[in-house]
mmCIF file with all atom_site columns, C-alpha atoms and ligand atoms in Angstrom:
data_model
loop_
_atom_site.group_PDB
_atom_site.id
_atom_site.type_symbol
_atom_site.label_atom_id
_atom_site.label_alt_id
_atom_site.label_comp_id
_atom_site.label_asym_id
_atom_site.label_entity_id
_atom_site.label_seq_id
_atom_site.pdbx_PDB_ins_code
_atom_site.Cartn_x
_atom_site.Cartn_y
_atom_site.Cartn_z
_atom_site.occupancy
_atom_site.B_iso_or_equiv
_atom_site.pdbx_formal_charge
_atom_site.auth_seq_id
_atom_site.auth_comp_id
_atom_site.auth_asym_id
_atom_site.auth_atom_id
_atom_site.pdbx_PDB_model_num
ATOM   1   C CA  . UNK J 1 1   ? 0.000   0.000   0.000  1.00 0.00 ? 18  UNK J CA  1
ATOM   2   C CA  . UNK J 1 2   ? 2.757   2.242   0.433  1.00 0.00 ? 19  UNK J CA  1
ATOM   3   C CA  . UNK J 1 3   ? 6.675   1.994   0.045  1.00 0.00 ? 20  UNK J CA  1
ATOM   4   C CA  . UNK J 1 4   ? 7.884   -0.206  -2.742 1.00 0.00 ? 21  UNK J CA  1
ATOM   5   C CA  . UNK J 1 5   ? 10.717  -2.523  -1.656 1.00 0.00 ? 22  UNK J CA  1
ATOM   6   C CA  . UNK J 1 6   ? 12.925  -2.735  -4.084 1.00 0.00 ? 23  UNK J CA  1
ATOM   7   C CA  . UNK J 1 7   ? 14.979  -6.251  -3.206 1.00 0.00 ? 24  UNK J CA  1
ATOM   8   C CA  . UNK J 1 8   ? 12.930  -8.937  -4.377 1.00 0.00 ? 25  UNK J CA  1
ATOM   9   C CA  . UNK J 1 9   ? 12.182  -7.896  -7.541 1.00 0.00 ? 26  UNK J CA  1
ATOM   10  C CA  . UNK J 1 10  ? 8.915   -6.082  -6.775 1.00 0.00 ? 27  UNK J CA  1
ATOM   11  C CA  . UNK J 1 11  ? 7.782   -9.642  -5.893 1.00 0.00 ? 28  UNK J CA  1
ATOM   12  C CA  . UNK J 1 12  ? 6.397   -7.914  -2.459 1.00 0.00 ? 29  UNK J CA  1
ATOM   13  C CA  . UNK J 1 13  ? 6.278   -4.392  -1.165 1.00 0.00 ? 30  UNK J CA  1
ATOM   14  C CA  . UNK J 1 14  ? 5.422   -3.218  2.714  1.00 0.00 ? 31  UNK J CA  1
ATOM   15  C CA  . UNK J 1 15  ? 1.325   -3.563  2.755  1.00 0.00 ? 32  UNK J CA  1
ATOM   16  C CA  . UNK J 1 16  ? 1.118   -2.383  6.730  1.00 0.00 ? 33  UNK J CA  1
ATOM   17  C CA  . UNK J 1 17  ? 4.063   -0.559  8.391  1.00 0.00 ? 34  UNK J CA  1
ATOM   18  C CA  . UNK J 1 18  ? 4.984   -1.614  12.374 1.00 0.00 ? 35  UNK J CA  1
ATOM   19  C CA  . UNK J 1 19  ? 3.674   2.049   12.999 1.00 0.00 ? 36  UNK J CA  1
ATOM   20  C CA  . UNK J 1 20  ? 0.321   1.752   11.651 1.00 0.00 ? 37  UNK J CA  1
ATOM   21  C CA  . UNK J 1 21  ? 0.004   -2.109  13.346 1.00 0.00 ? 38  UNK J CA  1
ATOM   22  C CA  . UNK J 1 22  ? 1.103   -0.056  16.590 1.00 0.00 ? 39  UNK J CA  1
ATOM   23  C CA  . UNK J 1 23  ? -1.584  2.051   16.160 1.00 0.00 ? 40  UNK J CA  1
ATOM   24  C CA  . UNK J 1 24  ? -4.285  -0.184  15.671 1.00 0.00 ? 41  UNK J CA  1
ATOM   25  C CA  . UNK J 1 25  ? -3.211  -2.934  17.582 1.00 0.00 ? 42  UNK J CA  1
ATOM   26  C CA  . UNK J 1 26  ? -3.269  -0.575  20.343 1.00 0.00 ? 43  UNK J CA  1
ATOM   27  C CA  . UNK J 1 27  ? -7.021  0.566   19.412 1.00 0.00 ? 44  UNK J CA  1
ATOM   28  C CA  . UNK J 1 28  ? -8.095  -3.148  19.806 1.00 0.00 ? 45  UNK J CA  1
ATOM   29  C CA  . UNK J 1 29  ? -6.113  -3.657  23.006 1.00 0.00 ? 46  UNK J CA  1
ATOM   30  C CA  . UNK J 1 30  ? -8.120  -0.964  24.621 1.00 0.00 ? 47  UNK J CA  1
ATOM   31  C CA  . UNK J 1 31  ? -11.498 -1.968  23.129 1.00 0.00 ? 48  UNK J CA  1
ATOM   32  C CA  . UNK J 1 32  ? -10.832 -5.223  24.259 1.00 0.00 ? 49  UNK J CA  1
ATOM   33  C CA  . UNK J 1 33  ? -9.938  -3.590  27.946 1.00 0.00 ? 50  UNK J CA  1
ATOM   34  C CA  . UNK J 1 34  ? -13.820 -1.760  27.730 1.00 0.00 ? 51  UNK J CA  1
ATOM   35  C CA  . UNK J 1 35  ? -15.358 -4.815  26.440 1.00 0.00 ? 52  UNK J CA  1
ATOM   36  C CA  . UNK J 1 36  ? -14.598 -6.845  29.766 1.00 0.00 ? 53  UNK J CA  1
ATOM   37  C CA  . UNK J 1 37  ? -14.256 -3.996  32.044 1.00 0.00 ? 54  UNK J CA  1
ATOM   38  C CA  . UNK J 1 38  ? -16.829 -5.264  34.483 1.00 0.00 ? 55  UNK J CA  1
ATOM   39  C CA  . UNK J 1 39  ? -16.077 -8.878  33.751 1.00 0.00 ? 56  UNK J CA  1
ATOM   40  C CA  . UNK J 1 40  ? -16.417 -11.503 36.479 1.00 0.00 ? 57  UNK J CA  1
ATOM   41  C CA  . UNK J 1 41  ? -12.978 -13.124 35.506 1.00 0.00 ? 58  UNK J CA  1
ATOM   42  C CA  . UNK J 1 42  ? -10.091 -12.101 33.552 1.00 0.00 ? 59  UNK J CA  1
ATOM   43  C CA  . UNK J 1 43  ? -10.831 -12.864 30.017 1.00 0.00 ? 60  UNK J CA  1
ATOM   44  C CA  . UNK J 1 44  ? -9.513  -16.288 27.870 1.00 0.00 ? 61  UNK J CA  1
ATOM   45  C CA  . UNK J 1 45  ? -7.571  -14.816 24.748 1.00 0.00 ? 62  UNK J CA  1
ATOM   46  C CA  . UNK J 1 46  ? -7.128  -17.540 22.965 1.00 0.00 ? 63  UNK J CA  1
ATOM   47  C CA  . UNK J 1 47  ? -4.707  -17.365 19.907 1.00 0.00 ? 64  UNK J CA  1
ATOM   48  C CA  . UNK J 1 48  ? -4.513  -19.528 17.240 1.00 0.00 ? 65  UNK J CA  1
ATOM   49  C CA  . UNK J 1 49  ? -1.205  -20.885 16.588 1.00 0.00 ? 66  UNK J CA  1
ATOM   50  C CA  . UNK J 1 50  ? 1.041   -19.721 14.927 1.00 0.00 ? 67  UNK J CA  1
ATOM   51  C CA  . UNK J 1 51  ? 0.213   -16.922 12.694 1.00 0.00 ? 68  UNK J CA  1
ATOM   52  C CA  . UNK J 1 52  ? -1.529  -14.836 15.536 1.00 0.00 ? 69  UNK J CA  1
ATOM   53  C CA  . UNK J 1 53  ? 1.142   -15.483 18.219 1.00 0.00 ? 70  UNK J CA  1
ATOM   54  C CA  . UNK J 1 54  ? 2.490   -11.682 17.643 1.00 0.00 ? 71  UNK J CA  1
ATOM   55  C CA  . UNK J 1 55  ? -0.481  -10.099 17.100 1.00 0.00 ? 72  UNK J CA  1
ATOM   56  C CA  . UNK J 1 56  ? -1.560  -11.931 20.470 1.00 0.00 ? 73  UNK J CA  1
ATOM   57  C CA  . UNK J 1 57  ? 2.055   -10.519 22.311 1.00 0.00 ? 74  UNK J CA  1
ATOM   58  C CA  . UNK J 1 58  ? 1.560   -7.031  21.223 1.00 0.00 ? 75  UNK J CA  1
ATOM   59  C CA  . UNK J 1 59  ? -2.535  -7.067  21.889 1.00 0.00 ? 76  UNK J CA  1
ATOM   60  C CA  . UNK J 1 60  ? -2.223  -7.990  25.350 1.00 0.00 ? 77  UNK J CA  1
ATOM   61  C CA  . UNK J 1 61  ? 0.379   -5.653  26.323 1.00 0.00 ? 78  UNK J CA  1
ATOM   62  C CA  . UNK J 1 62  ? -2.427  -2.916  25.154 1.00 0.00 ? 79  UNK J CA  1
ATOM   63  C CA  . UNK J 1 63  ? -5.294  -3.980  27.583 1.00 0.00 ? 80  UNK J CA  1
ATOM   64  C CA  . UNK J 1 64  ? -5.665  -2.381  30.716 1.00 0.00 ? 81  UNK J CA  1
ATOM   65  C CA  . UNK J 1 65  ? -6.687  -5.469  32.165 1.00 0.00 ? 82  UNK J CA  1
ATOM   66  C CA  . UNK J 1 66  ? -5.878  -8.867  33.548 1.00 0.00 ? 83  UNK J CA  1
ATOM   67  C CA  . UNK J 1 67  ? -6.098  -11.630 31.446 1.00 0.00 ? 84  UNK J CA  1
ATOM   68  C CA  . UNK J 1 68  ? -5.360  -15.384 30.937 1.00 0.00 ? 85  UNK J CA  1
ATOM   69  C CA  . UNK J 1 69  ? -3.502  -16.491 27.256 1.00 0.00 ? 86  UNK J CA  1
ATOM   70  C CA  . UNK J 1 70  ? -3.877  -20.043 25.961 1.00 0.00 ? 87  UNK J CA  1
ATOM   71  C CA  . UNK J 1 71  ? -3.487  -21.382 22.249 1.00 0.00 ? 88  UNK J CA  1
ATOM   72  C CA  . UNK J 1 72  ? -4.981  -23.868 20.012 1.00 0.00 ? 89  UNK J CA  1
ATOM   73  C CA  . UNK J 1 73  ? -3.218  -25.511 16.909 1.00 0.00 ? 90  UNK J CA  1
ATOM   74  C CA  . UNK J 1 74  ? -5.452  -26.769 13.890 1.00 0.00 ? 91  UNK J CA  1
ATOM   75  C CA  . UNK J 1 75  ? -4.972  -28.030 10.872 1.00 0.00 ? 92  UNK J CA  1
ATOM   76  C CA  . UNK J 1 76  ? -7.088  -27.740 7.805  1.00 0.00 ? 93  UNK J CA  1
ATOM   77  C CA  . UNK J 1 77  ? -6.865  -30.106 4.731  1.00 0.00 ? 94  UNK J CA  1
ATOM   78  C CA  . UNK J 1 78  ? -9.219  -30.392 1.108  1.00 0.00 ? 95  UNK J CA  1
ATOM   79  C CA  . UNK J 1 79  ? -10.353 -33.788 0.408  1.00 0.00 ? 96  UNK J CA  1
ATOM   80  C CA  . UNK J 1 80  ? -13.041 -34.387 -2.379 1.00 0.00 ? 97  UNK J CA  1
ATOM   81  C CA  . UNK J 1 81  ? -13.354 -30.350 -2.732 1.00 0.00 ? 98  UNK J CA  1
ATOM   82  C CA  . UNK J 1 82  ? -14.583 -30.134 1.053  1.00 0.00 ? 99  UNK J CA  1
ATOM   83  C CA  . UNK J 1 83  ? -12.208 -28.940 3.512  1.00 0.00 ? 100 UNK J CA  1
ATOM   84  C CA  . UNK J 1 84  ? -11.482 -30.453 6.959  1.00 0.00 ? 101 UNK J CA  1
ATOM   85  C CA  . UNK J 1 85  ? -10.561 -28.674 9.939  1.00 0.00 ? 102 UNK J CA  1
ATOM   86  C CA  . UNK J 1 86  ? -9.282  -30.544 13.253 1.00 0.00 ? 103 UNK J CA  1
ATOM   87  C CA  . UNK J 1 87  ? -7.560  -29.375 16.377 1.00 0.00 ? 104 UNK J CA  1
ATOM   88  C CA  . UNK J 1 88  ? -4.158  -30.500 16.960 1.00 0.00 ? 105 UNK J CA  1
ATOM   89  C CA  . UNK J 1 89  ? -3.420  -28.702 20.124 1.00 0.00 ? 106 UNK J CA  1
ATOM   90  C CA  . UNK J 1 90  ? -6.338  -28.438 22.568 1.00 0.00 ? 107 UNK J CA  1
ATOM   91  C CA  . UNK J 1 91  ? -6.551  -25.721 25.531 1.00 0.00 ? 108 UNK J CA  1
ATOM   92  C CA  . UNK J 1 92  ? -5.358  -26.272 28.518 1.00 0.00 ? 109 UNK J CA  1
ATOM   93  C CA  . UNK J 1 93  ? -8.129  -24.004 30.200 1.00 0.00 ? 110 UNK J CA  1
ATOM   94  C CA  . UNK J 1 94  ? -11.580 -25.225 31.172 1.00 0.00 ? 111 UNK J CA  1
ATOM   95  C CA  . UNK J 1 95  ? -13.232 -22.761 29.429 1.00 0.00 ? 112 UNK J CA  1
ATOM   96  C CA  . UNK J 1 96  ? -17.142 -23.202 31.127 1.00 0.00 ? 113 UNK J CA  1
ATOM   97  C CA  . UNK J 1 97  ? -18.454 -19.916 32.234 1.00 0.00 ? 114 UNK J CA  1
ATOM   98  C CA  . UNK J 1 98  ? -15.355 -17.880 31.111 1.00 0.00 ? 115 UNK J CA  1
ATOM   99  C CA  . UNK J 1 99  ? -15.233 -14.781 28.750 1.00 0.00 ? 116 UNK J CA  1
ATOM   100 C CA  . UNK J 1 100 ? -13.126 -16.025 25.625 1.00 0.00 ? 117 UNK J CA  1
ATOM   101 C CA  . UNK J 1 101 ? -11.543 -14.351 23.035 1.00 0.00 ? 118 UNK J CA  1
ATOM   102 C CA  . UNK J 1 102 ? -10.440 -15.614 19.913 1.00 0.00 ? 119 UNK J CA  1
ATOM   103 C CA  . UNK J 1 103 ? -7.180  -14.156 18.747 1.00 0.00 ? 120 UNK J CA  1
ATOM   104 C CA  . UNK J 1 104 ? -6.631  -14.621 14.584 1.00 0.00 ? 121 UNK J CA  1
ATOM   105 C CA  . UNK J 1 105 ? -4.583  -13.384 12.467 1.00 0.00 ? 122 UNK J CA  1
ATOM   106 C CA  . UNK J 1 106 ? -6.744  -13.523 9.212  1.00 0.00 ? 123 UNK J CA  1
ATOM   107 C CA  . UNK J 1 107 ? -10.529 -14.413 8.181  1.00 0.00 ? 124 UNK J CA  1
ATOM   108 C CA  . UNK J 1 108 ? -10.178 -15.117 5.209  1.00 0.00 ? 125 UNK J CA  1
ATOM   109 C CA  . UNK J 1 109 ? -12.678 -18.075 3.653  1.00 0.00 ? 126 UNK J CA  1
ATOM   110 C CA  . UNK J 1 110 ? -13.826 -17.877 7.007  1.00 0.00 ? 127 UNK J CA  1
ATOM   111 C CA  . UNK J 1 111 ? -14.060 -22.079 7.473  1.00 0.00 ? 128 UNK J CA  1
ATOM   112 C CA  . UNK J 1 112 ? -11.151 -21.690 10.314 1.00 0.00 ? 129 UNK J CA  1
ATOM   113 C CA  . UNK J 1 113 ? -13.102 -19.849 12.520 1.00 0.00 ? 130 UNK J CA  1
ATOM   114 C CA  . UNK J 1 114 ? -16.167 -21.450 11.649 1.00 0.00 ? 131 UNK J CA  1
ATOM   115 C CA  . UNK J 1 115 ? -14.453 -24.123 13.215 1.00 0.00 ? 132 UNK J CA  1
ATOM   116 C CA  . UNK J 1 116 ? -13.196 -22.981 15.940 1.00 0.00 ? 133 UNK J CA  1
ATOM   117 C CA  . UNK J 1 117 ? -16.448 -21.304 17.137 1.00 0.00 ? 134 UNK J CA  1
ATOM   118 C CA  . UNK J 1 118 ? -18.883 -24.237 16.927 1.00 0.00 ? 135 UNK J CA  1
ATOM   119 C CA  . UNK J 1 119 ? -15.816 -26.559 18.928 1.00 0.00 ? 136 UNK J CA  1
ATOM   120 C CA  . UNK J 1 120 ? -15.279 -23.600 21.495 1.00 0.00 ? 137 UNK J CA  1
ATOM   121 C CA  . UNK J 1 121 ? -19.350 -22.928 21.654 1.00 0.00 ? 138 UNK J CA  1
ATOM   122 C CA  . UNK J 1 122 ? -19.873 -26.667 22.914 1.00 0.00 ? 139 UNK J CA  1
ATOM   123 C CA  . UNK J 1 123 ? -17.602 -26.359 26.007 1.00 0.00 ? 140 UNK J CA  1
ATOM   124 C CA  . UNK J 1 124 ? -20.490 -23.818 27.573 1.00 0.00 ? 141 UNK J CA  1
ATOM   125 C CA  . UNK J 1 125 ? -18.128 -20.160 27.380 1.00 0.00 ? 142 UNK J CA  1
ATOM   126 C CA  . UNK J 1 126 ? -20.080 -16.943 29.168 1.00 0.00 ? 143 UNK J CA  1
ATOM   127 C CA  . UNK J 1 127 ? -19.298 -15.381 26.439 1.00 0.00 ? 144 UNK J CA  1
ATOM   128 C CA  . UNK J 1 128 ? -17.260 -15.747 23.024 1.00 0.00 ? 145 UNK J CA  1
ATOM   129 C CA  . UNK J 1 129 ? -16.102 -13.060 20.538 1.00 0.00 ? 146 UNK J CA  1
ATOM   130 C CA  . UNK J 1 130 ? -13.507 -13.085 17.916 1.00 0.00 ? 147 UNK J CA  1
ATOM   131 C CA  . UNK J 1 131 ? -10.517 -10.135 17.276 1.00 0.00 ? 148 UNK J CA  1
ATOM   132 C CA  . UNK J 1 132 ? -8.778  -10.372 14.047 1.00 0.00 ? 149 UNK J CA  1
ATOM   133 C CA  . UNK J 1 133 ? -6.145  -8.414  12.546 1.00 0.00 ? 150 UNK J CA  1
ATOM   134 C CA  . UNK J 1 134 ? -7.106  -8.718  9.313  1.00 0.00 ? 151 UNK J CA  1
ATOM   135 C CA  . UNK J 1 135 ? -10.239 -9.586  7.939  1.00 0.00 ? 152 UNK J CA  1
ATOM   136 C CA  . UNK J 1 136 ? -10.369 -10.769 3.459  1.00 0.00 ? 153 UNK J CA  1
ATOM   137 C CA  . UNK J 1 137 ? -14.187 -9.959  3.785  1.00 0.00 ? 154 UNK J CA  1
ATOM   138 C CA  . UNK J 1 138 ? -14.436 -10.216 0.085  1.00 0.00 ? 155 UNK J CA  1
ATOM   139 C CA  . UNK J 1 139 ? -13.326 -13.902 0.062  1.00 0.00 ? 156 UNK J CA  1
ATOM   140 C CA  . UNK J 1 140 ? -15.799 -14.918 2.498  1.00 0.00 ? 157 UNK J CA  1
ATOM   141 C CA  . UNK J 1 141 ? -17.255 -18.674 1.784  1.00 0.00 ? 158 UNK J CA  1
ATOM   142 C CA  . UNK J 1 142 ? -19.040 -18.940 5.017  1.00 0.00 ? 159 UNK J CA  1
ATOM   143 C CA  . UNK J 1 143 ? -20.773 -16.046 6.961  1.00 0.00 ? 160 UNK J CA  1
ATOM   144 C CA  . UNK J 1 144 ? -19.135 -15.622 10.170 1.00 0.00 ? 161 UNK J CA  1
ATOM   145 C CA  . UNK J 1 145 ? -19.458 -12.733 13.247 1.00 0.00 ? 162 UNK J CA  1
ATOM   146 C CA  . UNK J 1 146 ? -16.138 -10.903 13.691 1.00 0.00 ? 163 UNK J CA  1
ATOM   147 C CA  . UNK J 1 147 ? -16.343 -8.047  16.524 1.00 0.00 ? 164 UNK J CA  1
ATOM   148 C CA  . UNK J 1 148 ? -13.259 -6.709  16.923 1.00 0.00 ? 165 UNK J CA  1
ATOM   149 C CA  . UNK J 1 149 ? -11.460 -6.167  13.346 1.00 0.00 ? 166 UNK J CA  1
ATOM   150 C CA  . UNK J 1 150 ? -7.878  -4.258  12.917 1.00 0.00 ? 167 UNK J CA  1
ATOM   151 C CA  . UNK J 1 151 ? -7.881  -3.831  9.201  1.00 0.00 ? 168 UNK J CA  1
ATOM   152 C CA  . UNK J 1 152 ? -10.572 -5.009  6.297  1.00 0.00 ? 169 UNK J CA  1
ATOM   153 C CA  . UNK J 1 153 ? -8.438  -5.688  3.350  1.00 0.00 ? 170 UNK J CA  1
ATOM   154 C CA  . UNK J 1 154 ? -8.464  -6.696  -0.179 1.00 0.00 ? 171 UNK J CA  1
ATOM   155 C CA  . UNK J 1 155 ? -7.482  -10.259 -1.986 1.00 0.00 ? 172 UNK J CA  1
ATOM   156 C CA  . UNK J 1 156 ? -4.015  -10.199 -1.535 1.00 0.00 ? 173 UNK J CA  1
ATOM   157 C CA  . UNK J 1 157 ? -1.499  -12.409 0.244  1.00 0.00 ? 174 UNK J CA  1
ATOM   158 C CA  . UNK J 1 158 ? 0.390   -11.002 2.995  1.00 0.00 ? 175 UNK J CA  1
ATOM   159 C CA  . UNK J 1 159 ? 3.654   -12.019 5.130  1.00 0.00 ? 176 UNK J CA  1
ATOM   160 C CA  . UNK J 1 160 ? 5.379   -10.828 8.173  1.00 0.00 ? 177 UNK J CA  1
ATOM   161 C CA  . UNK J 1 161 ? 4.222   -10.086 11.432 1.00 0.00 ? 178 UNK J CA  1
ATOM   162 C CA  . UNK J 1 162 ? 3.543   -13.401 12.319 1.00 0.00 ? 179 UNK J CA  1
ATOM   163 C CA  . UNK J 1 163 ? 2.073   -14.716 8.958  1.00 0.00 ? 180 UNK J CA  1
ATOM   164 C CA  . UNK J 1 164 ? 3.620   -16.759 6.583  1.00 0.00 ? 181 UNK J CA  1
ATOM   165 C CA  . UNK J 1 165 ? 4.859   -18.293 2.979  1.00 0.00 ? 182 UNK J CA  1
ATOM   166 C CA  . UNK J 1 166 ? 5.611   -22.004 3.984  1.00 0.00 ? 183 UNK J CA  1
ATOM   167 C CA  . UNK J 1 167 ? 6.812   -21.197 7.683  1.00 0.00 ? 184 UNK J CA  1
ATOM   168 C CA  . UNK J 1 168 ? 8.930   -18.796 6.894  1.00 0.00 ? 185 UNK J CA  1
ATOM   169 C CA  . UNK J 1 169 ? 9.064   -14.627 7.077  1.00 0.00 ? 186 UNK J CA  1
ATOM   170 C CA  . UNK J 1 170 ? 6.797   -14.643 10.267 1.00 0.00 ? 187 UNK J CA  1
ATOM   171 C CA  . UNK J 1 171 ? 9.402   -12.367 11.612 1.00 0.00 ? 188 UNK J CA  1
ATOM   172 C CA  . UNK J 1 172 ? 9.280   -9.095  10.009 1.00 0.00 ? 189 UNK J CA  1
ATOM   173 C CA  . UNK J 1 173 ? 8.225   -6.065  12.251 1.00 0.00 ? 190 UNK J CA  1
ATOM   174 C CA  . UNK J 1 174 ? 6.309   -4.846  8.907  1.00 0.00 ? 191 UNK J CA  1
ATOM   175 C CA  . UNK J 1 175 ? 3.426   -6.681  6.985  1.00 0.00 ? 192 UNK J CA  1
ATOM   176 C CA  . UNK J 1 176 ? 3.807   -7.218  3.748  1.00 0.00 ? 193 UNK J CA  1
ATOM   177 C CA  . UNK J 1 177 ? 2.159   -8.152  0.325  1.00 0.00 ? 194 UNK J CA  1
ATOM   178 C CA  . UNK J 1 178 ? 3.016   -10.808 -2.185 1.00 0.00 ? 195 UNK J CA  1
ATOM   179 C CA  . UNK J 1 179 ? 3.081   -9.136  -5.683 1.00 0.00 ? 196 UNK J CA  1
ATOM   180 C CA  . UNK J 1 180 ? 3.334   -12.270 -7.480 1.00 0.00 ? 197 UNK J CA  1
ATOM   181 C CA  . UNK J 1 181 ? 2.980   -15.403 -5.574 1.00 0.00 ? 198 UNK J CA  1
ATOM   182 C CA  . UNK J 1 182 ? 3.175   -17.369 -8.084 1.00 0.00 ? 199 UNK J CA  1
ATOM   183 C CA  . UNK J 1 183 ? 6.946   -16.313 -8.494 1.00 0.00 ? 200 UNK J CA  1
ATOM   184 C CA  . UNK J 1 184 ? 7.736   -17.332 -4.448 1.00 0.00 ? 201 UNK J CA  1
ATOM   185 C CA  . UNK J 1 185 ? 5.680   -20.439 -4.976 1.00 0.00 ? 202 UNK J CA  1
ATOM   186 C CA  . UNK J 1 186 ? 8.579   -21.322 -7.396 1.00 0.00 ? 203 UNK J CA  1
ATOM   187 C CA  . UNK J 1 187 ? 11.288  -19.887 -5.431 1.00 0.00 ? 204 UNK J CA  1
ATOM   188 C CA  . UNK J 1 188 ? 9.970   -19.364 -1.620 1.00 0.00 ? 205 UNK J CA  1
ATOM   189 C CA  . UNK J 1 189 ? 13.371  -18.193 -0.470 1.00 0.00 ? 206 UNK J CA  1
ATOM   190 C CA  . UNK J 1 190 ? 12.458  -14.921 -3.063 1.00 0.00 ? 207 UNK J CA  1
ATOM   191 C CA  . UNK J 1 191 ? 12.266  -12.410 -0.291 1.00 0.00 ? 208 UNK J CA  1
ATOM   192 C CA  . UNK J 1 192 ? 14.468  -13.311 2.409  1.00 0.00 ? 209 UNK J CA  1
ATOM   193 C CA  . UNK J 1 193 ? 17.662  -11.524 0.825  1.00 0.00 ? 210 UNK J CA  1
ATOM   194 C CA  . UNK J 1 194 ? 15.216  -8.260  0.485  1.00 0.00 ? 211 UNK J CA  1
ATOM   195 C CA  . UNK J 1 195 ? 13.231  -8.624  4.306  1.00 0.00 ? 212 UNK J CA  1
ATOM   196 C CA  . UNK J 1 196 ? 16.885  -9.877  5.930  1.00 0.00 ? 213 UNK J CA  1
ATOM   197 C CA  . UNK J 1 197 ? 19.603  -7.521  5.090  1.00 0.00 ? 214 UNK J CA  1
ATOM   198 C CA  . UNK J 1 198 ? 22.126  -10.281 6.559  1.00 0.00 ? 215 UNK J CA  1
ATOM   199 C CA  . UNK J 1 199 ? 20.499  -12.859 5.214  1.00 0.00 ? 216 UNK J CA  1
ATOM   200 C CA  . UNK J 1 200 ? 23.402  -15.435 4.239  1.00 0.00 ? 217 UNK J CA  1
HETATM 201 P P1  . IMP H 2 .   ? -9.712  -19.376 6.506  1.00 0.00 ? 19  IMP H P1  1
HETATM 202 O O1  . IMP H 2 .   ? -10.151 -20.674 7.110  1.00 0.00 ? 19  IMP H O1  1
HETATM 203 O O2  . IMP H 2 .   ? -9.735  -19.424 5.008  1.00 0.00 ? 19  IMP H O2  1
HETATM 204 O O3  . IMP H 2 .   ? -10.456 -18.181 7.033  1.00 0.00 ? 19  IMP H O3  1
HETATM 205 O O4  . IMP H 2 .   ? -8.180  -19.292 6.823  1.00 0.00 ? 19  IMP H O4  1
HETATM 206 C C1  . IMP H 2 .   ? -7.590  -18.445 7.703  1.00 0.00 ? 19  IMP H C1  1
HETATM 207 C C2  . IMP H 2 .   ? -6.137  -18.838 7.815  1.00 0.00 ? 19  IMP H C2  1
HETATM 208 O O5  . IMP H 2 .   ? -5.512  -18.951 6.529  1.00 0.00 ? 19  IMP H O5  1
HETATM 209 C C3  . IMP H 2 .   ? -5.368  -17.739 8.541  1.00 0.00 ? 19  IMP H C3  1
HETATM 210 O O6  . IMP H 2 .   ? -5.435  -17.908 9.934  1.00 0.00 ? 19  IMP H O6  1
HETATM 211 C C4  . IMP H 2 .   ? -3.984  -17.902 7.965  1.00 0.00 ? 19  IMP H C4  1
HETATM 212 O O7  . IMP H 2 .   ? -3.270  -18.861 8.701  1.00 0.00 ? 19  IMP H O7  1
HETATM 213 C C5  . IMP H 2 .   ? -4.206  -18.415 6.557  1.00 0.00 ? 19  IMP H C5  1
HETATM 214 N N1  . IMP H 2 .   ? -4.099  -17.297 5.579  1.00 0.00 ? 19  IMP H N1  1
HETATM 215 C C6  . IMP H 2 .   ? -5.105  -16.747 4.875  1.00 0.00 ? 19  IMP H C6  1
HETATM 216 N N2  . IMP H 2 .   ? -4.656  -15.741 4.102  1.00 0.00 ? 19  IMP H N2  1
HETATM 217 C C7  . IMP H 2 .   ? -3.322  -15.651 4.339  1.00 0.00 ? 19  IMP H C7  1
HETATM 218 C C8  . IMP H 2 .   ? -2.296  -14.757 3.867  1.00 0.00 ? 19  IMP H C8  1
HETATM 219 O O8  . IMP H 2 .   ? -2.503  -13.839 3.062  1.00 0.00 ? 19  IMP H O8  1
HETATM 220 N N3  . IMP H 2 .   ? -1.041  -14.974 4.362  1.00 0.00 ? 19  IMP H N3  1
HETATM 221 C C9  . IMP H 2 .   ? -0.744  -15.953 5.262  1.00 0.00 ? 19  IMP H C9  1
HETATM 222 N N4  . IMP H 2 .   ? -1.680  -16.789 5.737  1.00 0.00 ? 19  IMP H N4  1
HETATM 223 C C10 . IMP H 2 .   ? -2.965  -16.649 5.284  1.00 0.00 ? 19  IMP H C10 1
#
């Protein structure tokens, strides 16, 4: 969205500076705060491993409140054009009669979350809501409730910041955007000489 990087090339370019994530990480962090401000018991945030794990660091250093962090692992897979979703890590919180939170880092088709929300329903929460830091409402397949959203963005695919191309560039301060991902499908090493200066 705004500076091109130029290493790479112009396979990706910065889509979400660590500023602007600052900012509205921050905005979510106090929401979040207001949201449970007269809650019972601290909150559940629970983040979905791994993409989410830095959104999750930075999000809960931003509520002015007290709060208890666990994590879930799933994996998704297509079979016969359907896709399957199971949990591979479970909580280790009881979570009956507790405030959750889920903590993603995209919606995109939505089925994840889907998911996740009828499994976490059926252990009897107070409440559930969902924060995400990004939200591809345009590629939605199945309707699903987000309440706490940090950016709405378009069809594109984005690394850094926790999110990433085959397990790697999850560690950039910045987020950025895939120009042609059809060029770091071929060659997914593409951007590390341009995203790690020392890169050897
Ligand atoms: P959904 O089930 O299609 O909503 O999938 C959401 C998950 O897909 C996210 O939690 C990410 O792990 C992954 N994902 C979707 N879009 C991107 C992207 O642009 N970059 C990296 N991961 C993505």
């Amino acid at each position: 969205m705004t500076e091109v990087a130029t290493a790479g090339g112009g396979a990706y370019e910065i889509f979400i500076g660590r500023e602007r994530l600052a900012e509205r990480v921050g905005a979510l962090g106090e929401e979040l705060g207001e949201r449970f401000a007269n809650a019972p018991e601290p909150p559940i945030l629970i983040a979905v491993l791994k993409g989410s794990t830095m959104f999750l660091a930075d999000l809960i250093r931003a509520m002015p409140a007290d709060v208890a962090v666990d994590f879930m692992a799933i994996s998704s897979y297509s079979s016969n054009e359907a896709t399957q979703v199971r949990i591979v890590k479970d909580l280790e919180h009881d979570i009956t009669g507790r405030d959750v939170v889920i903590v993603e880092d995209i919606v995109d088709t939505g089925l994840t979350l889907t998911y996740l929300k009828r499994s976490l329903v059926e252990r009897g929460p107070r409440s559930l809501c969902t924060v995400t830091l990004l939200d591809k409402s345009a590629r939605r397949i199945v309707p699903v409730e987000v309440e706490h959203i940090g950016f709405d963005i378009p069809d594109v695919f984005v690394v850094g910041y926790g999110m990433d191309f085959q397990g790697r560039y999850r560690n950039t301060p910045d987020l950025y955007a895939v120009k042609d991902l059809a060029r770091l499908a071929n060659d997914p090493l593409l951007l590390v000489p341009g995203l790690f200066a020392s890169a050897h």
